[in-house]
């Protein structure tokens, strides 16, 4: 079973909610893989006591060019769907940070002057955190191509339940992270910004034909527009997490909501089991 | 000297197009012969990425010595400058005024990209 935790914007407490759900499930003796796919800023490991069990480099294939043989014929630029190659003054110029590693250009070059070479874009780490299996992708600073790394992290899920902490927003990385999940939990806040970014995420998820629920964090702060929107759009709010001083303090100390207050712990345990049983409806 | 200007139409009184990567057209204006030529750039309108690179390629291959546009992103800037094409950023003005500014030498040469990718 695959559950993705996403949010339309950063700072909604998405990671704290993911980790709390993971801990609640673990405390109910469920085996889970927590997949930290927020690869530009992975921080689930900071909220867990964990032990590193493996670390490896993640490479993608990037074309490298032997200019001495390039005739400037333009075949490579023509096949590249991603506009990574320009032909200027009878020679090819490749912009590797736009490359999607399709391999097309090296295939078509008549002079065989394009070679695919490994280029490191990040790292993948695995940890044990009690019975939680945590996998984390870290994109190297300055690299733009997150989706291949996210796909690789998702492949490493080994437990029965996979919980994906998705990158915020609604662009390719988020779409890659939520893709294939049985359903998505959207974490939002009851503020105008929270609502705005959530509506974008809802549109994206609907286009992808995904099933989703909403969790409202800091539910008693802000206003009621998120609630009204969810009612009018027929979206179920599956959890409402109270605003509290202890929660805010926990955030600042790197403690997940789950451990911030005893009542949060109970609330998460109750609802994580509800969330799991609901997933059955979608299977 | 040949200059490429991002434009909406060949009408000299019409305002230039401030975008570089997603400009529909370029005018290649020859300051010696005072003639102009139209370059179509519409292949880029729907490109998900890399529009600036393809525009830069188009412009470089016309043999233009300079570009006048509103904004350029980092990749277009790199390709143009490495190919020896000078880049000028102008305010949104009618094309004839932009050319006049260029000839009068009042346009400043851009010394870096002024927008992130995707804007262009
Ligand atoms: S590998 Fe594919 S995406 Fe990358 S430059 Fe070559 S053709 Fe473009
Ligand atoms: S296909 Fe090969 S020879 Fe032709 S422009 Fe590209 S790199 Fe140069």
mmCIF file of N, CA, C and O in Angstrom, chain A residues 77 82-89 93 95 97-98 100 145, chain B residues 44 47 49-51 53-54 57 60-61 75 78-79 83-84:
data_model
loop_
_atom_site.group_PDB
_atom_site.id
_atom_site.type_symbol
_atom_site.label_atom_id
_atom_site.label_comp_id
_atom_site.label_asym_id
_atom_site.label_seq_id
_atom_site.Cartn_x
_atom_site.Cartn_y
_atom_site.Cartn_z
ATOM 1 N N UNK A 77 20.363 18.056 -31.916
ATOM 2 C CA UNK A 77 19.459 19.106 -31.450
ATOM 3 C C UNK A 77 18.037 18.811 -31.914
ATOM 4 O O UNK A 77 17.067 19.050 -31.195
ATOM 5 N N UNK A 82 13.901 18.157 -25.304
ATOM 6 C CA UNK A 82 13.975 19.037 -24.138
ATOM 7 C C UNK A 82 14.780 20.302 -24.403
ATOM 8 O O UNK A 82 15.130 21.021 -23.483
ATOM 9 N N UNK A 83 15.081 20.538 -25.664
ATOM 10 C CA UNK A 83 15.782 21.767 -26.033
ATOM 11 C C UNK A 83 17.099 21.959 -25.303
ATOM 12 O O UNK A 83 17.461 23.080 -24.939
ATOM 13 N N UNK A 84 17.815 20.867 -25.065
ATOM 14 C CA UNK A 84 19.072 20.985 -24.322
ATOM 15 C C UNK A 84 20.239 21.317 -25.236
ATOM 16 O O UNK A 84 21.340 21.558 -24.752
ATOM 17 N N UNK A 85 20.044 21.184 -26.545
ATOM 18 C CA UNK A 85 21.187 21.312 -27.444
ATOM 19 C C UNK A 85 20.937 22.432 -28.439
ATOM 20 O O UNK A 85 19.859 22.539 -29.015
ATOM 21 N N UNK A 86 21.947 23.267 -28.608
ATOM 22 C CA UNK A 86 21.868 24.321 -29.619
ATOM 23 C C UNK A 86 23.008 24.091 -30.593
ATOM 24 O O UNK A 86 24.049 23.532 -30.239
ATOM 25 N N UNK A 87 22.794 24.493 -31.843
ATOM 26 C CA UNK A 87 23.875 24.423 -32.828
ATOM 27 C C UNK A 87 24.229 25.858 -33.167
ATOM 28 O O UNK A 87 23.413 26.589 -33.727
ATOM 29 N N UNK A 88 25.414 26.265 -32.765
ATOM 30 C CA UNK A 88 25.826 27.621 -33.106
ATOM 31 C C UNK A 88 27.208 27.561 -33.744
ATOM 32 O O UNK A 88 28.082 26.825 -33.302
ATOM 33 N N UNK A 89 27.350 28.347 -34.782
ATOM 34 C CA UNK A 89 28.622 28.402 -35.493
ATOM 35 C C UNK A 89 29.139 26.999 -35.818
ATOM 36 O O UNK A 89 30.287 26.653 -35.527
ATOM 37 N N UNK A 93 26.242 22.696 -28.789
ATOM 38 C CA UNK A 93 26.469 23.103 -27.402
ATOM 39 C C UNK A 93 25.395 22.417 -26.569
ATOM 40 O O UNK A 93 24.209 22.534 -26.880
ATOM 41 N N UNK A 95 23.430 21.734 -22.934
ATOM 42 C CA UNK A 95 23.140 22.270 -21.601
ATOM 43 C C UNK A 95 22.690 21.100 -20.717
ATOM 44 O O UNK A 95 21.522 20.744 -20.687
ATOM 45 N N UNK A 97 22.145 20.569 -17.638
ATOM 46 C CA UNK A 97 21.173 20.602 -16.537
ATOM 47 C C UNK A 97 19.730 20.615 -17.016
ATOM 48 O O UNK A 97 18.819 20.569 -16.212
ATOM 49 N N UNK A 98 19.502 20.656 -18.323
ATOM 50 C CA UNK A 98 18.139 20.467 -18.820
ATOM 51 C C UNK A 98 17.910 19.022 -19.267
ATOM 52 O O UNK A 98 16.802 18.629 -19.605
ATOM 53 N N UNK A 100 17.222 15.177 -19.800
ATOM 54 C CA UNK A 100 16.384 14.169 -19.152
ATOM 55 C C UNK A 100 16.935 12.755 -19.376
ATOM 56 O O UNK A 100 16.228 11.781 -19.192
ATOM 57 N N UNK A 145 17.391 18.268 -11.879
ATOM 58 C CA UNK A 145 16.592 17.134 -12.326
ATOM 59 C C UNK A 145 16.258 16.187 -11.188
ATOM 60 O O UNK A 145 16.913 15.165 -10.988
ATOM 61 N N UNK B 44 9.126 28.032 -30.445
ATOM 62 C CA UNK B 44 9.400 28.020 -29.011
ATOM 63 C C UNK B 44 8.202 28.241 -28.121
ATOM 64 O O UNK B 44 8.297 28.098 -26.920
ATOM 65 N N UNK B 47 7.359 25.317 -25.964
ATOM 66 C CA UNK B 47 8.439 24.521 -25.383
ATOM 67 C C UNK B 47 8.315 24.541 -23.863
ATOM 68 O O UNK B 47 8.109 25.588 -23.265
ATOM 69 N N UNK B 49 10.702 23.763 -21.824
ATOM 70 C CA UNK B 49 11.959 24.292 -21.295
ATOM 71 C C UNK B 49 12.899 24.588 -22.456
ATOM 72 O O UNK B 49 12.661 24.154 -23.581
ATOM 73 N N UNK B 50 13.943 25.317 -22.186
ATOM 74 C CA UNK B 50 14.976 25.531 -23.188
ATOM 75 C C UNK B 50 14.608 26.516 -24.282
ATOM 76 O O UNK B 50 15.296 26.593 -25.302
ATOM 77 N N UNK B 51 13.526 27.289 -24.090
ATOM 78 C CA UNK B 51 13.114 28.230 -25.134
ATOM 79 C C UNK B 51 14.202 29.273 -25.374
ATOM 80 O O UNK B 51 14.474 29.653 -26.518
ATOM 81 N N UNK B 53 17.390 28.968 -25.070
ATOM 82 C CA UNK B 53 18.510 28.382 -25.812
ATOM 83 C C UNK B 53 18.200 28.364 -27.303
ATOM 84 O O UNK B 53 19.045 28.719 -28.134
ATOM 85 N N UNK B 54 16.967 27.960 -27.630
ATOM 86 C CA UNK B 54 16.611 27.869 -29.045
ATOM 87 C C UNK B 54 16.523 29.254 -29.684
ATOM 88 O O UNK B 54 16.903 29.453 -30.833
ATOM 89 N N UNK B 57 20.023 30.322 -30.317
ATOM 90 C CA UNK B 57 20.545 29.645 -31.504
ATOM 91 C C UNK B 57 20.046 30.328 -32.777
ATOM 92 O O UNK B 57 20.813 30.590 -33.702
ATOM 93 N N UNK B 60 21.843 33.714 -33.163
ATOM 94 C CA UNK B 60 23.270 33.576 -33.488
ATOM 95 C C UNK B 60 23.429 33.174 -34.953
ATOM 96 O O UNK B 60 24.275 33.701 -35.677
ATOM 97 N N UNK B 61 22.556 32.264 -35.386
ATOM 98 C CA UNK B 61 22.692 31.773 -36.757
ATOM 99 C C UNK B 61 22.265 32.786 -37.825
ATOM 100 O O UNK B 61 22.507 32.577 -39.008
ATOM 101 N N UNK B 75 20.820 30.704 -19.417
ATOM 102 C CA UNK B 75 21.344 29.846 -20.478
ATOM 103 C C UNK B 75 21.460 30.603 -21.793
ATOM 104 O O UNK B 75 22.446 30.481 -22.513
ATOM 105 N N UNK B 78 24.405 32.886 -21.604
ATOM 106 C CA UNK B 78 25.679 32.181 -21.745
ATOM 107 C C UNK B 78 25.961 31.877 -23.222
ATOM 108 O O UNK B 78 27.053 32.156 -23.728
ATOM 109 N N UNK B 79 24.952 31.348 -23.887
ATOM 110 C CA UNK B 79 25.143 30.945 -25.277
ATOM 111 C C UNK B 79 25.426 32.164 -26.162
ATOM 112 O O UNK B 79 26.338 32.148 -26.998
ATOM 113 N N UNK B 83 29.096 33.152 -27.839
ATOM 114 C CA UNK B 83 29.157 33.194 -29.300
ATOM 115 C C UNK B 83 29.490 34.605 -29.796
ATOM 116 O O UNK B 83 29.402 34.885 -30.989
ATOM 117 N N UNK B 84 29.788 35.483 -28.882
ATOM 118 C CA UNK B 84 30.218 36.826 -29.258
ATOM 119 C C UNK B 84 29.093 37.778 -29.625
ATOM 120 O O UNK B 84 29.320 38.825 -30.227
#
